[in-house]
PDB file of N, CA and C in Angstrom:
ATOM      1  N   GLN A  25      -1.843 -30.945  19.654  1.00 78.00           N
ATOM      2  CA  GLN A  25      -0.482 -30.052  20.492  1.00 78.00           C
ATOM      3  C   GLN A  25       0.432 -30.786  21.781  1.00 78.00           C
ATOM      4  N   VAL A  26       0.999 -30.360  21.398  1.00 83.00           N
ATOM      5  CA  VAL A  26       2.045 -30.261  22.784  1.00 83.00           C
ATOM      6  C   VAL A  26       2.595 -29.789  23.282  1.00 83.00           C
ATOM      7  N   GLN A  27       2.380 -30.548  24.880  1.00 91.00           N
ATOM      8  CA  GLN A  27       2.779 -29.849  25.700  1.00 91.00           C
ATOM      9  C   GLN A  27       4.097 -30.774  27.133  1.00 91.00           C
ATOM     10  N   LEU A  28       4.511 -29.498  27.092  1.00 94.00           N
ATOM     11  CA  LEU A  28       5.644 -29.579  28.115  1.00 94.00           C
ATOM     12  C   LEU A  28       5.978 -29.468  29.422  1.00 94.00           C
ATOM     13  N   ALA A  29       5.885 -30.356  30.386  1.00 96.00           N
ATOM     14  CA  ALA A  29       5.594 -29.600  31.738  1.00 96.00           C
ATOM     15  C   ALA A  29       6.906 -30.548  32.379  1.00 96.00           C
ATOM     16  N   GLU A  30       7.699 -29.643  32.750  1.00 98.00           N
ATOM     17  CA  GLU A  30       9.188 -29.262  33.449  1.00 98.00           C
ATOM     18  C   GLU A  30       8.838 -29.528  35.419  1.00 98.00           C
ATOM     19  N   SER A  31      10.104 -29.821  36.093  1.00 98.00           N
ATOM     20  CA  SER A  31       9.097 -30.059  37.185  1.00 98.00           C
ATOM     21  C   SER A  31      10.775 -30.928  37.879  1.00 98.00           C
ATOM     22  N   GLY A  32      11.068 -30.415  39.120  1.00 98.00           N
ATOM     23  CA  GLY A  32      12.285 -30.833  40.104  1.00 98.00           C
ATOM     24  C   GLY A  32      13.021 -29.542  40.449  1.00 98.00           C
ATOM     25  N   GLY A  33      12.776 -28.257  39.764  1.00 98.00           N
ATOM     26  CA  GLY A  33      13.433 -27.607  40.531  1.00 98.00           C
ATOM     27  C   GLY A  33      13.459 -27.148  41.734  1.00 98.00           C
ATOM     28  N   GLY A  34      14.275 -26.040  42.381  1.00 98.00           N
ATOM     29  CA  GLY A  34      14.619 -25.779  43.740  1.00 98.00           C
ATOM     30  C   GLY A  34      15.377 -25.129  44.336  1.00 98.00           C
ATOM     31  N   LEU A  35      15.412 -24.692  45.483  1.00 98.00           N
ATOM     32  CA  LEU A  35      16.771 -23.972  46.407  1.00 98.00           C
ATOM     33  C   LEU A  35      17.625 -25.173  46.816  1.00 98.00           C
ATOM     34  N   VAL A  36      18.872 -25.142  46.470  1.00 98.00           N
ATOM     35  CA  VAL A  36      19.837 -26.148  46.780  1.00 98.00           C
ATOM     36  C   VAL A  36      21.416 -25.270  46.926  1.00 98.00           C
ATOM     37  N   GLN A  37      22.092 -25.960  48.209  1.00 98.00           N
ATOM     38  CA  GLN A  37      23.234 -25.516  47.939  1.00 98.00           C
ATOM     39  C   GLN A  37      23.858 -25.245  47.582  1.00 98.00           C
ATOM     40  N   PRO A  38      25.103 -24.293  47.206  1.00 98.00           N
ATOM     41  CA  PRO A  38      26.101 -24.968  46.498  1.00 98.00           C
ATOM     42  C   PRO A  38      27.078 -26.595  46.555  1.00 98.00           C
ATOM     43  N   GLY A  39      27.530 -27.093  45.801  1.00 98.00           N
ATOM     44  CA  GLY A  39      27.623 -28.068  45.476  1.00 98.00           C
ATOM     45  C   GLY A  39      26.520 -29.726  45.631  1.00 98.00           C
ATOM     46  N   GLY A  40      25.607 -28.843  45.890  1.00 98.00           N
ATOM     47  CA  GLY A  40      24.674 -29.771  46.081  1.00 98.00           C
ATOM     48  C   GLY A  40      23.616 -30.340  44.268  1.00 98.00           C
ATOM     49  N   SER A  41      22.593 -31.249  44.524  1.00 98.00           N
ATOM     50  CA  SER A  41      22.349 -31.972  43.543  1.00 98.00           C
ATOM     51  C   SER A  41      20.590 -32.032  42.973  1.00 98.00           C
ATOM     52  N   LEU A  42      20.112 -31.862  41.606  1.00 98.00           N
ATOM     53  CA  LEU A  42      18.927 -31.706  41.284  1.00 98.00           C
ATOM     54  C   LEU A  42      18.960 -32.499  40.518  1.00 98.00           C
ATOM     55  N   ARG A  43      17.280 -33.048  40.354  1.00 98.00           N
ATOM     56  CA  ARG A  43      17.056 -33.830  39.241  1.00 98.00           C
ATOM     57  C   ARG A  43      15.912 -33.520  38.752  1.00 98.00           C
ATOM     58  N   LEU A  44      16.063 -32.798  37.698  1.00 98.00           N
ATOM     59  CA  LEU A  44      14.649 -31.917  36.265  1.00 98.00           C
ATOM     60  C   LEU A  44      14.091 -33.438  35.786  1.00 98.00           C
ATOM     61  N   SER A  45      12.477 -33.222  35.840  1.00 98.00           N
ATOM     62  CA  SER A  45      12.207 -33.888  34.555  1.00 98.00           C
ATOM     63  C   SER A  45      11.101 -33.182  34.111  1.00 98.00           C
ATOM     64  N   CYS A  46      10.955 -33.768  32.879  1.00 96.00           N
ATOM     65  CA  CYS A  46      10.036 -32.832  31.562  1.00 96.00           C
ATOM     66  C   CYS A  46       9.427 -34.199  31.044  1.00 96.00           C
ATOM     67  N   ALA A  47       7.975 -33.731  31.271  1.00 95.00           N
ATOM     68  CA  ALA A  47       7.375 -34.581  30.607  1.00 95.00           C
ATOM     69  C   ALA A  47       6.472 -34.131  29.340  1.00 95.00           C
ATOM     70  N   ALA A  48       6.943 -34.808  28.400  1.00 91.00           N
ATOM     71  CA  ALA A  48       5.795 -34.470  26.730  1.00 91.00           C
ATOM     72  C   ALA A  48       4.757 -34.852  26.565  1.00 91.00           C
ATOM     73  N   SER A  49       3.492 -34.453  26.719  1.00 87.00           N
ATOM     74  CA  SER A  49       2.256 -35.610  25.655  1.00 87.00           C
ATOM     75  C   SER A  49       1.642 -34.505  24.317  1.00 87.00           C
ATOM     76  N   GLY A  50       1.710 -35.970  23.923  1.00 69.00           N
ATOM     77  CA  GLY A  50       0.837 -35.412  22.296  1.00 69.00           C
ATOM     78  C   GLY A  50       2.189 -35.351  21.537  1.00 69.00           C
ATOM     79  N   SER A  51       2.766 -35.775  21.733  1.00 68.00           N
ATOM     80  CA  SER A  51       3.546 -36.073  19.995  1.00 68.00           C
ATOM     81  C   SER A  51       4.342 -37.412  20.295  1.00 68.00           C
ATOM     82  N   ILE A  52       4.804 -37.581  18.745  1.00 70.00           N
ATOM     83  CA  ILE A  52       5.774 -39.285  18.565  1.00 70.00           C
ATOM     84  C   ILE A  52       7.438 -38.511  19.355  1.00 70.00           C
ATOM     85  N   PHE A  53       7.358 -38.321  20.644  1.00 74.00           N
ATOM     86  CA  PHE A  53       8.662 -38.199  21.508  1.00 74.00           C
ATOM     87  C   PHE A  53       9.926 -38.664  21.034  1.00 74.00           C
ATOM     88  N   SER A  54       9.971 -39.912  20.918  1.00 81.00           N
ATOM     89  CA  SER A  54      10.731 -40.946  20.236  1.00 81.00           C
ATOM     90  C   SER A  54      11.494 -39.747  18.878  1.00 81.00           C
ATOM     91  N   ALA A  55      10.777 -39.264  18.207  1.00 88.00           N
ATOM     92  CA  ALA A  55      11.408 -39.126  16.663  1.00 88.00           C
ATOM     93  C   ALA A  55      12.241 -37.728  16.681  1.00 88.00           C
ATOM     94  N   TYR A  56      12.696 -37.273  18.230  1.00 91.00           N
ATOM     95  CA  TYR A  56      12.966 -36.000  17.837  1.00 91.00           C
ATOM     96  C   TYR A  56      14.523 -36.020  19.177  1.00 91.00           C
ATOM     97  N   ALA A  57      14.964 -35.489  18.736  1.00 95.00           N
ATOM     98  CA  ALA A  57      16.072 -35.046  19.970  1.00 95.00           C
ATOM     99  C   ALA A  57      15.547 -33.961  20.909  1.00 95.00           C
ATOM    100  N   MET A  58      15.905 -34.315  22.114  1.00 95.00           N
ATOM    101  CA  MET A  58      15.335 -33.390  23.666  1.00 95.00           C
ATOM    102  C   MET A  58      16.973 -33.082  23.819  1.00 95.00           C
ATOM    103  N   GLY A  59      16.332 -31.811  24.265  1.00 97.00           N
ATOM    104  CA  GLY A  59      17.360 -30.782  25.300  1.00 97.00           C
ATOM    105  C   GLY A  59      16.588 -30.155  26.102  1.00 97.00           C
ATOM    106  N   TRP A  60      17.211 -29.669  27.241  1.00 98.00           N
ATOM    107  CA  TRP A  60      17.523 -28.711  28.397  1.00 98.00           C
ATOM    108  C   TRP A  60      18.518 -27.243  27.868  1.00 98.00           C
ATOM    109  N   TYR A  61      17.252 -26.100  28.191  1.00 98.00           N
ATOM    110  CA  TYR A  61      17.845 -25.035  27.804  1.00 98.00           C
ATOM    111  C   TYR A  61      17.620 -24.253  28.967  1.00 98.00           C
ATOM    112  N   ARG A  62      18.432 -23.225  29.419  1.00 98.00           N
ATOM    113  CA  ARG A  62      18.006 -22.178  30.643  1.00 98.00           C
ATOM    114  C   ARG A  62      18.397 -20.962  30.492  1.00 98.00           C
ATOM    115  N   GLN A  63      17.438 -19.889  31.148  1.00 98.00           N
ATOM    116  CA  GLN A  63      17.963 -18.831  30.723  1.00 98.00           C
ATOM    117  C   GLN A  63      18.344 -17.917  32.244  1.00 98.00           C
ATOM    118  N   ALA A  64      18.679 -17.288  32.705  1.00 97.00           N
ATOM    119  CA  ALA A  64      19.596 -16.560  34.012  1.00 97.00           C
ATOM    120  C   ALA A  64      18.913 -15.371  33.794  1.00 97.00           C
ATOM    121  N   PRO A  65      18.215 -14.602  34.649  1.00 92.00           N
ATOM    122  CA  PRO A  65      18.351 -13.332  34.978  1.00 92.00           C
ATOM    123  C   PRO A  65      19.043 -12.305  33.658  1.00 92.00           C
ATOM    124  N   GLY A  66      18.323 -11.528  33.004  1.00 94.00           N
ATOM    125  CA  GLY A  66      19.548 -10.436  31.862  1.00 94.00           C
ATOM    126  C   GLY A  66      19.976 -11.628  31.384  1.00 94.00           C
ATOM    127  N   LYS A  67      19.583 -12.718  30.637  1.00 96.00           N
ATOM    128  CA  LYS A  67      20.620 -13.469  29.691  1.00 96.00           C
ATOM    129  C   LYS A  67      19.487 -14.075  28.784  1.00 96.00           C
ATOM    130  N   GLN A  68      20.102 -14.258  28.174  1.00 97.00           N
ATOM    131  CA  GLN A  68      19.548 -15.201  26.830  1.00 97.00           C
ATOM    132  C   GLN A  68      19.517 -16.691  27.077  1.00 97.00           C
ATOM    133  N   ARG A  69      18.395 -17.207  26.647  1.00 97.00           N
ATOM    134  CA  ARG A  69      18.211 -18.923  27.072  1.00 97.00           C
ATOM    135  C   ARG A  69      18.997 -19.690  26.397  1.00 97.00           C
ATOM    136  N   GLU A  70      20.139 -20.357  26.818  1.00 97.00           N
ATOM    137  CA  GLU A  70      21.147 -21.270  25.617  1.00 97.00           C
ATOM    138  C   GLU A  70      20.440 -22.883  26.229  1.00 97.00           C
ATOM    139  N   LEU A  71      21.280 -23.425  25.153  1.00 98.00           N
ATOM    140  CA  LEU A  71      21.206 -24.873  25.382  1.00 98.00           C
ATOM    141  C   LEU A  71      21.745 -25.423  26.225  1.00 98.00           C
ATOM    142  N   VAL A  72      21.566 -26.324  27.057  1.00 98.00           N
ATOM    143  CA  VAL A  72      22.833 -26.677  28.005  1.00 98.00           C
ATOM    144  C   VAL A  72      23.096 -28.533  27.515  1.00 98.00           C
ATOM    145  N   ALA A  73      22.232 -29.231  27.321  1.00 98.00           N
ATOM    146  CA  ALA A  73      22.095 -30.640  27.202  1.00 98.00           C
ATOM    147  C   ALA A  73      20.933 -31.144  26.072  1.00 98.00           C
ATOM    148  N   THR A  74      21.978 -31.717  25.045  1.00 98.00           N
ATOM    149  CA  THR A  74      21.077 -32.256  24.490  1.00 98.00           C
ATOM    150  C   THR A  74      20.666 -34.099  24.248  1.00 98.00           C
ATOM    151  N   CYS A  75      20.132 -34.653  24.141  1.00 97.00           N
ATOM    152  CA  CYS A  75      19.879 -36.263  23.674  1.00 97.00           C
ATOM    153  C   CYS A  75      18.995 -36.426  22.579  1.00 97.00           C
ATOM    154  N   THR A  76      20.073 -37.290  22.022  1.00 95.00           N
ATOM    155  CA  THR A  76      19.849 -37.392  20.472  1.00 95.00           C
ATOM    156  C   THR A  76      18.155 -38.509  20.909  1.00 95.00           C
ATOM    157  N   THR A  77      18.239 -39.663  19.381  1.00 91.00           N
ATOM    158  CA  THR A  77      17.087 -40.297  19.581  1.00 91.00           C
ATOM    159  C   THR A  77      17.686 -41.579  19.548  1.00 91.00           C
ATOM    160  N   THR A  78      19.061 -41.576  19.951  1.00 91.00           N
ATOM    161  CA  THR A  78      19.566 -43.064  19.628  1.00 91.00           C
ATOM    162  C   THR A  78      20.780 -42.564  21.467  1.00 91.00           C
ATOM    163  N   ALA A  79      20.316 -41.571  22.187  1.00 90.00           N
ATOM    164  CA  ALA A  79      20.782 -41.318  23.199  1.00 90.00           C
ATOM    165  C   ALA A  79      22.449 -40.694  23.396  1.00 90.00           C
ATOM    166  N   SER A  80      22.353 -40.360  22.268  1.00 96.00           N
ATOM    167  CA  SER A  80      23.847 -39.744  22.399  1.00 96.00           C
ATOM    168  C   SER A  80      23.861 -38.572  22.688  1.00 96.00           C
ATOM    169  N   THR A  81      24.694 -38.097  23.334  1.00 98.00           N
ATOM    170  CA  THR A  81      24.657 -36.848  24.674  1.00 98.00           C
ATOM    171  C   THR A  81      25.352 -35.597  24.440  1.00 98.00           C
ATOM    172  N   THR A  82      25.147 -34.554  24.339  1.00 98.00           N
ATOM    173  CA  THR A  82      26.190 -33.068  24.300  1.00 98.00           C
ATOM    174  C   THR A  82      25.893 -32.033  24.849  1.00 98.00           C
ATOM    175  N   TYR A  83      26.777 -32.055  25.819  1.00 98.00           N
ATOM    176  CA  TYR A  83      26.768 -30.626  26.771  1.00 98.00           C
ATOM    177  C   TYR A  83      27.614 -29.169  26.598  1.00 98.00           C
ATOM    178  N   LEU A  84      26.862 -28.462  27.193  1.00 98.00           N
ATOM    179  CA  LEU A  84      27.847 -26.649  27.328  1.00 98.00           C
ATOM    180  C   LEU A  84      28.732 -26.890  28.294  1.00 98.00           C
ATOM    181  N   ASP A  85      29.843 -26.518  27.683  1.00 98.00           N
ATOM    182  CA  ASP A  85      31.139 -26.863  28.047  1.00 98.00           C
ATOM    183  C   ASP A  85      31.205 -26.612  29.647  1.00 98.00           C
ATOM    184  N   SER A  86      30.173 -25.801  30.143  1.00 97.00           N
ATOM    185  CA  SER A  86      30.148 -24.832  31.919  1.00 97.00           C
ATOM    186  C   SER A  86      29.594 -26.416  32.680  1.00 97.00           C
ATOM    187  N   VAL A  87      28.771 -26.970  31.929  1.00 98.00           N
ATOM    188  CA  VAL A  87      28.426 -28.470  32.788  1.00 98.00           C
ATOM    189  C   VAL A  87      28.819 -29.780  32.292  1.00 98.00           C
ATOM    190  N   LYS A  88      29.556 -30.182  31.444  1.00 98.00           N
ATOM    191  CA  LYS A  88      30.173 -31.441  31.405  1.00 98.00           C
ATOM    192  C   LYS A  88      30.613 -32.018  32.897  1.00 98.00           C
ATOM    193  N   GLY A  89      30.941 -33.048  32.525  1.00 98.00           N
ATOM    194  CA  GLY A  89      31.117 -33.537  33.984  1.00 98.00           C
ATOM    195  C   GLY A  89      30.142 -33.529  35.034  1.00 98.00           C
ATOM    196  N   ARG A  90      29.270 -32.715  34.883  1.00 98.00           N
ATOM    197  CA  ARG A  90      28.265 -32.480  36.447  1.00 98.00           C
ATOM    198  C   ARG A  90      26.755 -32.802  35.791  1.00 98.00           C
ATOM    199  N   PHE A  91      26.421 -32.305  34.756  1.00 98.00           N
ATOM    200  CA  PHE A  91      25.227 -33.057  34.596  1.00 98.00           C
ATOM    201  C   PHE A  91      25.332 -34.014  33.516  1.00 98.00           C
ATOM    202  N   THR A  92      24.150 -34.738  33.636  1.00 98.00           N
ATOM    203  CA  THR A  92      23.840 -35.886  32.901  1.00 98.00           C
ATOM    204  C   THR A  92      21.972 -35.735  32.024  1.00 98.00           C
ATOM    205  N   ILE A  93      22.126 -35.667  31.107  1.00 98.00           N
ATOM    206  CA  ILE A  93      21.119 -35.892  30.406  1.00 98.00           C
ATOM    207  C   ILE A  93      20.514 -37.406  29.985  1.00 98.00           C
ATOM    208  N   SER A  94      19.245 -37.766  30.007  1.00 97.00           N
ATOM    209  CA  SER A  94      18.618 -39.020  29.871  1.00 97.00           C
ATOM    210  C   SER A  94      17.568 -39.193  29.553  1.00 97.00           C
ATOM    211  N   ARG A  95      16.704 -39.506  28.356  1.00 95.00           N
ATOM    212  CA  ARG A  95      15.536 -39.977  27.810  1.00 95.00           C
ATOM    213  C   ARG A  95      14.479 -41.315  28.192  1.00 95.00           C
ATOM    214  N   ASP A  96      13.363 -41.192  28.818  1.00 93.00           N
ATOM    215  CA  ASP A  96      12.307 -43.070  28.643  1.00 93.00           C
ATOM    216  C   ASP A  96      11.351 -42.269  27.963  1.00 93.00           C
ATOM    217  N   ASN A  97      11.433 -42.840  26.559  1.00 90.00           N
ATOM    218  CA  ASN A  97      10.752 -42.661  25.387  1.00 90.00           C
ATOM    219  C   ASN A  97       9.415 -43.790  25.947  1.00 90.00           C
ATOM    220  N   ALA A  98       9.622 -44.236  26.964  1.00 90.00           N
ATOM    221  CA  ALA A  98       7.992 -45.021  26.890  1.00 90.00           C
ATOM    222  C   ALA A  98       7.073 -44.158  27.701  1.00 90.00           C
ATOM    223  N   LYS A  99       7.839 -43.512  28.525  1.00 92.00           N
ATOM    224  CA  LYS A  99       7.457 -42.198  29.166  1.00 92.00           C
ATOM    225  C   LYS A  99       7.178 -41.317  28.914  1.00 92.00           C
ATOM    226  N   ASN A 100       7.579 -40.815  27.506  1.00 91.00           N
ATOM    227  CA  ASN A 100       7.731 -39.340  26.974  1.00 91.00           C
ATOM    228  C   ASN A 100       8.314 -38.548  27.920  1.00 91.00           C
ATOM    229  N   THR A 101       9.195 -38.686  28.367  1.00 94.00           N
ATOM    230  CA  THR A 101      10.130 -37.809  29.919  1.00 94.00           C
ATOM    231  C   THR A 101      11.718 -38.125  29.422  1.00 94.00           C
ATOM    232  N   VAL A 102      12.070 -36.671  29.335  1.00 96.00           N
ATOM    233  CA  VAL A 102      13.842 -36.239  29.514  1.00 96.00           C
ATOM    234  C   VAL A 102      13.845 -35.869  30.816  1.00 96.00           C
ATOM    235  N   TYR A 103      15.276 -36.518  31.249  1.00 97.00           N
ATOM    236  CA  TYR A 103      15.703 -35.865  32.365  1.00 97.00           C
ATOM    237  C   TYR A 103      16.886 -35.224  32.356  1.00 97.00           C
ATOM    238  N   LEU A 104      17.228 -34.410  33.406  1.00 98.00           N
ATOM    239  CA  LEU A 104      18.456 -33.552  33.661  1.00 98.00           C
ATOM    240  C   LEU A 104      19.200 -33.828  35.043  1.00 98.00           C
ATOM    241  N   GLN A 105      20.195 -34.788  35.817  1.00 98.00           N
ATOM    242  CA  GLN A 105      20.926 -34.631  36.618  1.00 98.00           C
ATOM    243  C   GLN A 105      21.498 -33.749  36.808  1.00 98.00           C
ATOM    244  N   MET A 106      21.563 -33.304  38.109  1.00 98.00           N
ATOM    245  CA  MET A 106      22.775 -32.030  38.262  1.00 98.00           C
ATOM    246  C   MET A 106      23.223 -32.115  39.659  1.00 98.00           C
ATOM    247  N   ASN A 107      24.671 -32.368  38.972  1.00 98.00           N
ATOM    248  CA  ASN A 107      25.415 -32.748  40.747  1.00 98.00           C
ATOM    249  C   ASN A 107      26.632 -31.279  40.723  1.00 98.00           C
ATOM    250  N   SER A 108      27.202 -31.227  42.015  1.00 98.00           N
ATOM    251  CA  SER A 108      28.078 -29.883  41.890  1.00 98.00           C
ATOM    252  C   SER A 108      27.987 -28.623  41.578  1.00 98.00           C
ATOM    253  N   LEU A 109      26.677 -28.450  42.016  1.00 98.00           N
ATOM    254  CA  LEU A 109      25.839 -27.262  41.085  1.00 98.00           C
ATOM    255  C   LEU A 109      26.616 -25.802  41.712  1.00 98.00           C
ATOM    256  N   LYS A 110      26.392 -24.766  40.733  1.00 98.00           N
ATOM    257  CA  LYS A 110      27.213 -23.510  41.337  1.00 98.00           C
ATOM    258  C   LYS A 110      26.166 -22.443  41.247  1.00 98.00           C
ATOM    259  N   PRO A 111      26.681 -21.611  42.270  1.00 97.00           N
ATOM    260  CA  PRO A 111      25.698 -20.480  41.553  1.00 97.00           C
ATOM    261  C   PRO A 111      25.195 -19.879  40.342  1.00 97.00           C
ATOM    262  N   GLU A 112      26.107 -19.930  39.681  1.00 97.00           N
ATOM    263  CA  GLU A 112      26.150 -19.863  38.336  1.00 97.00           C
ATOM    264  C   GLU A 112      25.078 -20.295  37.338  1.00 97.00           C
ATOM    265  N   ASP A 113      24.461 -21.633  37.602  1.00 98.00           N
ATOM    266  CA  ASP A 113      23.970 -22.583  36.890  1.00 98.00           C
ATOM    267  C   ASP A 113      22.684 -22.359  37.470  1.00 98.00           C
ATOM    268  N   THR A 114      22.727 -21.204  38.546  1.00 98.00           N
ATOM    269  CA  THR A 114      21.066 -20.306  38.594  1.00 98.00           C
ATOM    270  C   THR A 114      19.694 -19.822  37.661  1.00 98.00           C
ATOM    271  N   ALA A 115      18.755 -20.535  37.188  1.00 98.00           N
ATOM    272  CA  ALA A 115      17.847 -20.254  36.130  1.00 98.00           C
ATOM    273  C   ALA A 115      16.755 -20.982  35.962  1.00 98.00           C
ATOM    274  N   VAL A 116      16.085 -20.393  34.868  1.00 98.00           N
ATOM    275  CA  VAL A 116      14.764 -21.425  34.671  1.00 98.00           C
ATOM    276  C   VAL A 116      15.665 -22.430  33.445  1.00 98.00           C
ATOM    277  N   TYR A 117      15.480 -23.379  34.242  1.00 98.00           N
ATOM    278  CA  TYR A 117      15.163 -24.794  33.055  1.00 98.00           C
ATOM    279  C   TYR A 117      14.174 -25.094  32.124  1.00 98.00           C
ATOM    280  N   TYR A 118      14.313 -25.291  31.102  1.00 98.00           N
ATOM    281  CA  TYR A 118      13.606 -25.526  30.623  1.00 98.00           C
ATOM    282  C   TYR A 118      13.663 -26.983  29.422  1.00 98.00           C
ATOM    283  N   CYS A 119      12.711 -27.376  28.809  1.00 96.00           N
ATOM    284  CA  CYS A 119      13.317 -28.533  27.582  1.00 96.00           C
ATOM    285  C   CYS A 119      12.401 -28.320  26.515  1.00 96.00           C
ATOM    286  N   ASN A 120      13.012 -28.892  25.714  1.00 95.00           N
ATOM    287  CA  ASN A 120      12.090 -28.766  23.979  1.00 95.00           C
ATOM    288  C   ASN A 120      12.628 -29.470  23.146  1.00 95.00           C
ATOM    289  N   ALA A 121      12.504 -29.492  22.111  1.00 94.00           N
ATOM    290  CA  ALA A 121      13.282 -30.237  21.348  1.00 94.00           C
ATOM    291  C   ALA A 121      14.620 -29.789  20.561  1.00 94.00           C
ATOM    292  N   VAL A 122      15.256 -30.277  19.869  1.00 95.00           N
ATOM    293  CA  VAL A 122      16.335 -29.749  19.606  1.00 95.00           C
ATOM    294  C   VAL A 122      16.959 -30.235  18.210  1.00 95.00           C
ATOM    295  N   PRO A 123      16.714 -29.264  16.341  1.00 94.00           N
ATOM    296  CA  PRO A 123      16.383 -27.401  17.150  1.00 94.00           C
ATOM    297  C   PRO A 123      14.617 -27.372  17.738  1.00 94.00           C
ATOM    298  N   LEU A 124      14.613 -26.076  18.009  1.00 92.00           N
ATOM    299  CA  LEU A 124      13.022 -26.171  18.455  1.00 92.00           C
ATOM    300  C   LEU A 124      11.824 -26.682  17.788  1.00 92.00           C
ATOM    301  N   LYS A 125      11.092 -26.895  18.575  1.00 89.00           N
ATOM    302  CA  LYS A 125       9.995 -27.366  17.473  1.00 89.00           C
ATOM    303  C   LYS A 125       8.599 -26.952  18.681  1.00 89.00           C
ATOM    304  N   TYR A 126       8.485 -26.980  19.809  1.00 88.00           N
ATOM    305  CA  TYR A 126       7.309 -27.372  20.363  1.00 88.00           C
ATOM    306  C   TYR A 126       7.475 -25.942  21.373  1.00 88.00           C
ATOM    307  N   VAL A 127       5.865 -25.285  21.705  1.00 92.00           N
ATOM    308  CA  VAL A 127       5.937 -23.985  22.726  1.00 92.00           C
ATOM    309  C   VAL A 127       6.244 -24.457  23.527  1.00 92.00           C
ATOM    310  N   TRP A 128       7.327 -23.631  24.501  1.00 95.00           N
ATOM    311  CA  TRP A 128       7.309 -24.019  25.428  1.00 95.00           C
ATOM    312  C   TRP A 128       6.796 -24.299  26.392  1.00 95.00           C
ATOM    313  N   GLY A 129       7.205 -24.666  27.989  1.00 95.00           N
ATOM    314  CA  GLY A 129       6.599 -25.392  28.829  1.00 95.00           C
ATOM    315  C   GLY A 129       7.131 -23.530  29.731  1.00 95.00           C
ATOM    316  N   GLN A 130       6.680 -24.088  31.154  1.00 97.00           N
ATOM    317  CA  GLN A 130       6.596 -22.892  32.630  1.00 97.00           C
ATOM    318  C   GLN A 130       8.317 -22.604  32.748  1.00 97.00           C
ATOM    319  N   GLY A 131       8.690 -24.232  32.490  1.00 98.00           N
ATOM    320  CA  GLY A 131      10.089 -24.135  32.904  1.00 98.00           C
ATOM    321  C   GLY A 131      10.116 -24.306  34.480  1.00 98.00           C
ATOM    322  N   THR A 132      11.017 -24.540  35.174  1.00 98.00           N
ATOM    323  CA  THR A 132      11.122 -24.992  37.116  1.00 98.00           C
ATOM    324  C   THR A 132      12.551 -24.218  37.107  1.00 98.00           C
ATOM    325  N   GLN A 133      12.363 -23.745  38.282  1.00 98.00           N
ATOM    326  CA  GLN A 133      13.054 -22.807  38.902  1.00 98.00           C
ATOM    327  C   GLN A 133      14.444 -23.193  39.622  1.00 98.00           C
ATOM    328  N   VAL A 134      15.345 -23.618  39.246  1.00 98.00           N
ATOM    329  CA  VAL A 134      16.685 -23.772  39.780  1.00 98.00           C
ATOM    330  C   VAL A 134      17.354 -22.612  40.631  1.00 98.00           C
ATOM    331  N   THR A 135      17.693 -22.523  41.899  1.00 98.00           N
ATOM    332  CA  THR A 135      18.318 -21.674  42.588  1.00 98.00           C
ATOM    333  C   THR A 135      19.328 -21.970  43.380  1.00 98.00           C
ATOM    334  N   VAL A 136      20.801 -21.623  42.643  1.00 98.00           N
ATOM    335  CA  VAL A 136      22.374 -22.003  43.691  1.00 98.00           C
ATOM    336  C   VAL A 136      22.294 -21.527  44.600  1.00 98.00           C
ATOM    337  N   SER A 137      22.380 -21.515  46.196  1.00 97.00           N
ATOM    338  CA  SER A 137      22.930 -20.453  47.081  1.00 97.00           C
ATOM    339  C   SER A 137      23.047 -21.105  48.165  1.00 97.00           C
ATOM    340  N   SER A 138      23.862 -20.239  49.120  1.00 96.00           N
ATOM    341  CA  SER A 138      24.158 -20.907  50.776  1.00 96.00           C
ATOM    342  C   SER A 138      23.466 -20.038  51.087  1.00 96.00           C
TER     343      SER A 138
END
């Protein structure tokens, strides 16, 4: 059974940066598109960024130019580099396949606040 483990979140001031990591175990990771999702308090979970098996990427409009998704298939890991963070980026961030395939991990909290 696949397990997803997100890390790298924290408290950061507006304009700051964070790099999130997601390690996947027990899967042929390289066979699937992977994405980062987020869920803010009181809101539905949304797909923020996708990285296909050929490293093609797509982004939610509100994060374009600020976030970068990447993957390392040898390490079964997907990353999200987040720059110029805004308070509205505050959420719990999760990774999963696109479309959804695995049980959700615990996520990692990102809080953007001064």
